[in-house]
GROMACS .gro file of C-alpha atoms in nm:
model
  319
    1MET     CA    1  12.534   3.903  11.032
    2ILE     CA    2  12.864   4.029  10.901
    3LYS     CA    3  12.957   4.378  11.009
    4ILE     CA    4  13.052   4.611  10.724
    5TYR     CA    5  13.187   4.957  10.797
    6ALA     CA    6  13.079   5.248  10.582
    7PHE     CA    7  13.321   5.520  10.679
    8CYS     CA    8  13.587   5.484  10.941
    9ARG     CA    9  13.711   5.834  11.006
   10MET     CA   10  13.957   5.952  11.263
   11HIS     CA   11  13.884   6.326  11.252
   12ILE     CA   12  13.704   6.287  11.586
   13ARG     CA   13  13.926   6.036  11.764
   14LYS     CA   14  13.831   5.785  12.034
   15GLN     CA   15  13.934   5.852  12.389
   16SER     CA   16  14.264   5.686  12.468
   17GLU     CA   17  14.265   5.417  12.733
   18ASN     CA   18  14.612   5.525  12.828
   19LYS     CA   19  14.590   5.745  13.137
   20SER     CA   20  14.919   5.920  13.066
   21LEU     CA   21  14.794   6.011  12.719
   22LYS     CA   22  14.481   6.166  12.870
   23THR     CA   23  14.699   6.364  13.106
   24LYS     CA   24  14.898   6.483  12.806
   25TYR     CA   25  14.584   6.630  12.648
   26GLU     CA   26  14.477   6.787  12.976
   27GLU     CA   27  14.817   6.953  12.996
   28ALA     CA   28  14.773   7.073  12.639
   29VAL     CA   29  14.439   7.233  12.731
   30GLU     CA   30  14.604   7.411  13.025
   31SER     CA   31  14.888   7.534  12.805
   32PHE     CA   32  14.658   7.669  12.535
   33SER     CA   33  14.444   7.835  12.804
   34LYS     CA   34  14.752   8.018  12.932
   35VAL     CA   35  14.827   8.139  12.580
   36LEU     CA   36  14.470   8.268  12.546
   37LYS     CA   37  14.503   8.465  12.869
   38LEU     CA   38  14.799   8.643  12.713
   39ASN     CA   39  14.636   8.675  12.369
   40PRO     CA   40  14.255   8.630  12.361
   41PHE     CA   41  14.258   8.654  11.979
   42SER     CA   42  14.501   8.370  11.905
   43LEU     CA   43  14.336   8.150  11.641
   44ASP     CA   44  14.598   7.879  11.677
   45ALA     CA   45  14.540   7.860  12.053
   46TYR     CA   46  14.162   7.823  12.016
   47ILE     CA   47  14.202   7.559  11.747
   48GLY     CA   48  14.475   7.378  11.941
   49ARG     CA   49  14.273   7.375  12.262
   50GLY     CA   50  13.965   7.260  12.073
   51ASN     CA   51  14.154   6.967  11.923
   52ALA     CA   52  14.291   6.878  12.267
   53TYR     CA   53  13.935   6.876  12.404
   54LEU     CA   54  13.832   6.641  12.123
   55GLU     CA   55  14.095   6.394  12.236
   56TYR     CA   56  13.902   6.348  12.562
   57GLY     CA   57  13.667   6.129  12.358
   58HIS     CA   58  13.338   6.221  12.527
   59SER     CA   59  13.052   6.458  12.449
   60LYS     CA   60  13.149   6.712  12.715
   61GLY     CA   61  13.493   6.750  12.560
   62THR     CA   62  13.339   6.779  12.213
   63ARG     CA   63  13.105   7.056  12.332
   64GLN     CA   64  13.399   7.244  12.482
   65ALA     CA   65  13.585   7.202  12.153
   66LEU     CA   66  13.281   7.335  11.968
   67LYS     CA   67  13.293   7.657  12.171
   68ASP     CA   68  13.660   7.711  12.089
   69PHE     CA   69  13.612   7.647  11.717
   70LEU     CA   70  13.311   7.881  11.709
   71THR     CA   71  13.517   8.152  11.874
   72ALA     CA   72  13.793   8.103  11.617
   73VAL     CA   73  13.541   8.135  11.332
   74HIS     CA   74  13.400   8.454  11.485
   75ILE     CA   75  13.750   8.601  11.508
   76ASN     CA   76  13.829   8.506  11.147
   77PRO     CA   77  13.532   8.385  10.937
   78VAL     CA   78  13.760   8.282  10.648
   79CYS     CA   79  13.989   8.061  10.859
   80ILE     CA   80  13.961   7.725  10.680
   81LYS     CA   81  14.117   7.527  10.964
   82ALA     CA   82  13.860   7.662  11.211
   83ARG     CA   83  13.571   7.591  10.972
   84LEU     CA   84  13.686   7.232  10.920
   85CYS     CA   85  13.732   7.167  11.292
   86LEU     CA   86  13.391   7.318  11.363
   87GLY     CA   87  13.235   7.100  11.095
   88TYR     CA   88  13.388   6.784  11.237
   89SER     CA   89  13.277   6.876  11.590
   90LEU     CA   90  12.918   6.936  11.478
   91GLN     CA   91  12.926   6.607  11.290
   92ALA     CA   92  13.044   6.427  11.605
   93LEU     CA   93  12.747   6.575  11.793
   94GLY     CA   94  12.506   6.454  11.523
   95LYS     CA   95  12.429   6.806  11.396
   96PHE     CA   96  12.473   6.708  11.034
   97GLN     CA   97  12.300   7.001  10.863
   98LYS     CA   98  12.506   7.251  11.061
   99ALA     CA   99  12.821   7.053  10.985
  100TRP     CA  100  12.728   7.057  10.614
  101THR     CA  101  12.699   7.437  10.634
  102GLN     CA  102  13.047   7.472  10.781
  103PHE     CA  103  13.209   7.246  10.520
  104SER     CA  104  13.024   7.436  10.247
  105ALA     CA  105  13.152   7.765  10.388
  106ALA     CA  106  13.506   7.627  10.383
  107ILE     CA  107  13.462   7.526  10.017
  108HIS     CA  108  13.332   7.875   9.938
  109CYS     CA  109  13.640   8.028  10.104
  110ASP     CA  110  13.880   7.785   9.935
  111PRO     CA  111  13.745   7.577   9.643
  112SER     CA  112  14.073   7.381   9.636
  113CYS     CA  113  14.033   7.244   9.991
  114HIS     CA  114  13.990   6.870   9.940
  115ASN     CA  115  13.934   6.814  10.315
  116ALA     CA  116  13.623   7.033  10.301
  117TYR     CA  117  13.477   6.828  10.014
  118ASP     CA  118  13.569   6.508  10.195
  119GLY     CA  119  13.408   6.625  10.520
  120ARG     CA  120  13.092   6.732  10.341
  121ALA     CA  121  13.078   6.400  10.157
  122ILE     CA  122  13.074   6.210  10.486
  123VAL     CA  123  12.798   6.432  10.624
  124CYS     CA  124  12.595   6.388  10.304
  125LEU     CA  125  12.628   6.012  10.340
  126GLN     CA  126  12.516   6.030  10.703
  127MET     CA  127  12.212   6.234  10.596
  128GLY     CA  128  12.128   5.977  10.327
  129ASP     CA  129  12.222   6.187  10.023
  130ILE     CA  130  12.445   5.928   9.858
  131PHE     CA  131  12.471   6.098   9.519
  132ALA     CA  132  12.581   6.428   9.677
  133ALA     CA  133  12.842   6.235   9.877
  134PHE     CA  134  12.965   6.076   9.553
  135GLN     CA  135  12.992   6.416   9.384
  136ASP     CA  136  13.187   6.567   9.673
  137THR     CA  137  13.428   6.274   9.695
  138ASN     CA  138  13.493   6.298   9.320
  139ALA     CA  139  13.554   6.671   9.362
  140ALA     CA  140  13.808   6.597   9.636
  141LEU     CA  141  13.979   6.335   9.417
  142LYS     CA  142  14.018   6.587   9.136
  143ILE     CA  143  14.218   6.803   9.376
  144THR     CA  144  14.428   6.523   9.527
  145THR     CA  145  14.439   6.143   9.519
  146ASN     CA  146  14.506   5.941   9.831
  147ALA     CA  147  14.410   5.604   9.976
  148GLU     CA  148  14.155   5.750  10.217
  149LEU     CA  149  13.957   5.933   9.950
  150LEU     CA  150  13.966   5.634   9.714
  151THR     CA  151  13.841   5.411   9.997
  152ASN     CA  152  13.564   5.657  10.080
  153ARG     CA  153  13.450   5.659   9.717
  154GLY     CA  154  13.456   5.281   9.723
  155VAL     CA  155  13.222   5.282  10.020
  156ILE     CA  156  12.982   5.513   9.838
  157ASN     CA  157  12.992   5.285   9.535
  158GLN     CA  158  12.911   4.998   9.771
  159PHE     CA  159  12.612   5.190   9.907
  160MET     CA  160  12.490   5.239   9.551
  161GLY     CA  161  12.532   4.869   9.473
  162TYR     CA  162  12.826   4.911   9.234
  163LEU     CA  163  13.047   4.643   9.387
  164ASN     CA  164  13.286   4.620   9.091
  165CYS     CA  165  13.347   4.995   9.106
  166ALA     CA  166  13.389   4.974   9.483
  167MET     CA  167  13.647   4.698   9.450
  168HIS     CA  168  13.832   4.898   9.184
  169ASP     CA  169  13.852   5.193   9.425
  170TYR     CA  170  13.976   4.975   9.711
  171GLN     CA  171  14.242   4.816   9.493
  172GLN     CA  172  14.352   5.159   9.375
  173ALA     CA  173  14.374   5.270   9.739
  174ILE     CA  174  14.591   4.968   9.823
  175THR     CA  175  14.818   5.046   9.528
  176LYS     CA  176  14.841   5.407   9.643
  177ASP     CA  177  14.915   5.311  10.004
  178PRO     CA  178  14.977   4.940  10.075
  179SER     CA  179  14.965   5.011  10.449
  180TYR     CA  180  14.610   5.153  10.451
  181ALA     CA  181  14.423   4.891  10.655
  182LEU     CA  182  14.070   5.014  10.585
  183ALA     CA  183  14.106   4.954  10.210
  184TYR     CA  184  14.188   4.587  10.275
  185PHE     CA  185  13.902   4.559  10.523
  186ASN     CA  186  13.643   4.702  10.285
  187ALA     CA  187  13.777   4.499   9.991
  188ALA     CA  188  13.741   4.189  10.210
  189ASN     CA  189  13.378   4.283  10.273
  190VAL     CA  190  13.313   4.297   9.898
  191TYR     CA  191  13.475   3.957   9.852
  192PHE     CA  192  13.255   3.827  10.134
  193VAL     CA  193  12.936   3.963   9.974
  194ASN     CA  194  13.043   3.798   9.647
  195LYS     CA  195  13.093   3.470   9.840
  196GLN     CA  196  13.464   3.467   9.757
  197PHE     CA  197  13.546   3.356  10.108
  198SER     CA  198  13.910   3.256  10.060
  199GLN     CA  199  13.993   3.597   9.916
  200ALA     CA  200  13.792   3.765  10.191
  201ASN     CA  201  13.988   3.571  10.452
  202ASP     CA  202  14.321   3.680  10.301
  203TYR     CA  203  14.221   4.046  10.297
  204TYR     CA  204  14.084   4.040  10.653
  205THR     CA  205  14.415   3.890  10.758
  206LYS     CA  206  14.604   4.173  10.590
  207ALA     CA  207  14.374   4.431  10.754
  208ILE     CA  208  14.441   4.271  11.095
  209GLU     CA  209  14.817   4.271  11.037
  210LEU     CA  210  14.802   4.644  10.968
  211ASP     CA  211  14.544   4.725  11.239
  212PRO     CA  212  14.544   4.458  11.512
  213GLN     CA  213  14.293   4.656  11.722
  214ASN     CA  214  14.013   4.632  11.463
  215GLU     CA  215  13.761   4.404  11.633
  216SER     CA  216  13.536   4.411  11.325
  217ALA     CA  217  13.811   4.258  11.114
  218PHE     CA  218  13.847   3.976  11.368
  219LEU     CA  219  13.469   3.931  11.379
  220ASN     CA  220  13.433   3.922  11.001
  221ARG     CA  221  13.727   3.685  10.964
  222ALA     CA  222  13.572   3.461  11.231
  223ILE     CA  223  13.249   3.447  11.030
  224THR     CA  224  13.446   3.380  10.712
  225ASN     CA  225  13.644   3.103  10.881
  226THR     CA  226  13.316   2.953  11.000
  227LEU     CA  227  13.187   2.943  10.642
  228LEU     CA  228  13.520   2.794  10.529
  229ARG     CA  229  13.483   2.538  10.808
  230ASN     CA  230  13.806   2.652  10.970
  231PHE     CA  231  13.643   2.613  11.307
  232GLU     CA  232  13.944   2.639  11.537
  233GLU     CA  233  14.060   2.956  11.360
  234ALA     CA  234  13.706   3.095  11.390
  235LYS     CA  235  13.701   3.028  11.765
  236THR     CA  236  14.032   3.209  11.809
  237ASP     CA  237  13.908   3.508  11.610
  238PHE     CA  238  13.585   3.531  11.811
  239GLU     CA  239  13.780   3.531  12.137
  240LYS     CA  240  14.011   3.803  12.008
  241ALA     CA  241  13.713   4.011  11.891
  242ILE     CA  242  13.551   3.976  12.235
  243SER     CA  243  13.872   4.083  12.409
  244LEU     CA  244  13.873   4.399  12.196
  245SER     CA  245  13.499   4.468  12.220
  246PRO     CA  246  13.342   4.279  12.514
  247LEU     CA  247  13.007   4.458  12.484
  248SER     CA  248  12.932   4.368  12.122
  249ALA     CA  249  12.614   4.161  12.090
  250ALA     CA  250  12.700   4.087  11.726
  251ILE     CA  251  13.017   3.900  11.826
  252TYR     CA  252  12.835   3.678  12.077
  253PHE     CA  253  12.551   3.617  11.827
  254ASN     CA  254  12.788   3.491  11.561
  255LYS     CA  255  12.993   3.293  11.812
  256ALA     CA  256  12.671   3.125  11.928
  257ASN     CA  257  12.594   3.036  11.567
  258LEU     CA  258  12.932   2.868  11.537
  259TYR     CA  259  12.887   2.656  11.849
  260SER     CA  260  12.531   2.568  11.750
  261MET     CA  261  12.665   2.448  11.414
  262LEU     CA  262  12.917   2.235  11.605
  263GLN     CA  263  12.630   2.103  11.821
  264GLN     CA  264  12.798   2.242  12.133
  265TYR     CA  265  12.469   2.378  12.257
  266GLU     CA  266  12.562   2.469  12.614
  267GLN     CA  267  12.835   2.703  12.492
  268ALA     CA  268  12.603   2.835  12.222
  269GLU     CA  269  12.331   2.912  12.481
  270GLU     CA  270  12.584   3.086  12.704
  271ASP     CA  271  12.697   3.309  12.418
  272ILE     CA  272  12.349   3.397  12.292
  273SER     CA  273  12.237   3.473  12.648
  274LYS     CA  274  12.534   3.707  12.678
  275ALA     CA  275  12.425   3.877  12.356
  276LEU     CA  276  12.076   3.923  12.500
  277SER     CA  277  12.213   4.073  12.819
  278ILE     CA  278  12.379   4.337  12.601
  279GLN     CA  279  12.092   4.381  12.354
  280PRO     CA  280  11.775   4.263  12.529
  281TYR     CA  281  11.515   4.376  12.275
  282ASP     CA  282  11.629   4.187  11.966
  283ALA     CA  283  11.383   3.937  11.824
  284LEU     CA  284  11.652   3.757  11.621
  285LEU     CA  285  11.855   3.686  11.934
  286TYR     CA  286  11.554   3.536  12.112
  287LYS     CA  287  11.477   3.329  11.802
  288LEU     CA  288  11.829   3.184  11.795
  289ARG     CA  289  11.822   3.108  12.167
  290ALA     CA  290  11.487   2.939  12.125
  291ASP     CA  291  11.632   2.720  11.849
  292ILE     CA  292  11.933   2.632  12.065
  293ARG     CA  293  11.723   2.558  12.371
  294GLY     CA  294  11.491   2.342  12.165
  295LYS     CA  295  11.789   2.131  12.056
  296MET     CA  296  11.893   2.105  12.422
  297GLY     CA  297  11.550   1.969  12.513
  298LEU     CA  298  11.457   2.280  12.711
  299ILE     CA  299  11.115   2.297  12.552
  300LYS     CA  300  10.947   2.528  12.803
  301GLU     CA  301  11.230   2.780  12.785
  302ALA     CA  302  11.240   2.757  12.406
  303ILE     CA  303  10.868   2.832  12.377
  304ALA     CA  304  10.908   3.132  12.609
  305ASP     CA  305  11.186   3.266  12.386
  306TYR     CA  306  10.980   3.216  12.069
  307LYS     CA  307  10.692   3.406  12.228
  308LYS     CA  308  10.926   3.686  12.330
  309ALA     CA  309  11.067   3.708  11.977
  310ILE     CA  310  10.716   3.727  11.831
  311SER     CA  311  10.602   3.997  12.076
  312ILE     CA  312  10.908   4.212  12.000
  313GLN     CA  313  10.856   4.172  11.625
  314GLU     CA  314  10.487   4.258  11.654
  315LEU     CA  315  10.575   4.570  11.852
  316ILE     CA  316  10.824   4.673  11.582
  317ASN     CA  317  10.571   4.612  11.305
  318SER     CA  318  10.303   4.814  11.485
  319ASN     CA  319  10.533   5.113  11.492
   0.00000   0.00000   0.00000
């Protein structure tokens, strides 16, 4: 149940947990608002305030940002910066077709804008048009070459099943920028899929060194260490992943698998029960808990879990 990221973009950033940082963005909003009172047609102020709203990290802030970017576009329809920001905001709200339109408009205004092609590629991928995403990423790479674009093309190649091409892109990205953590992470995922677990472990380690807040890298390395039978290292990685993402059912599921393998069934049941408390309608989780409870001799409870797993699966199949 390894977790593989497709795109990891930071155009719409997560809300900071640092209270002082949030205050900083609130102050920025106030400052830009003062500018707009003096000059209601300031494009930079609308775009600046919109980006500050995005930093709030919640849907209300994104909707406020959307209003500012729309106003900027109305003031100047050929403002590329406003079009891009509007596209990213619409994407964050799940309005992919409208986001696609804005990125396309930016490309029409400036065919050399690689960010517009890149943004549209991501939206195409989210809408399931993989080939269009591939074309747009290639178009962006003809304009400029950087680690992010190479990594994005690698992900698209992965989606299309071209793992060798994906790995080539990731390695090129690493050569271009040895500090780009996502390239190592995605290359590690390819090694994992190819069952090259030692190489995968090395690359996850490098990704963690560069981005120690990436809980998915810790999770995937924990799974890899489990397969390599590095059990103590796997335990440490699972605990670190949980500390970074305590509401991830996937982490508890895989941790339960580890402890079940080690025949430490009480700990395994505790972890899988935690996963179910987070994700209560997952047949696979009930199936694993049933297996664990059966090994613990809790036959009645195990049968109840098997029945629950079957009823959930039947409900899914009927839909």
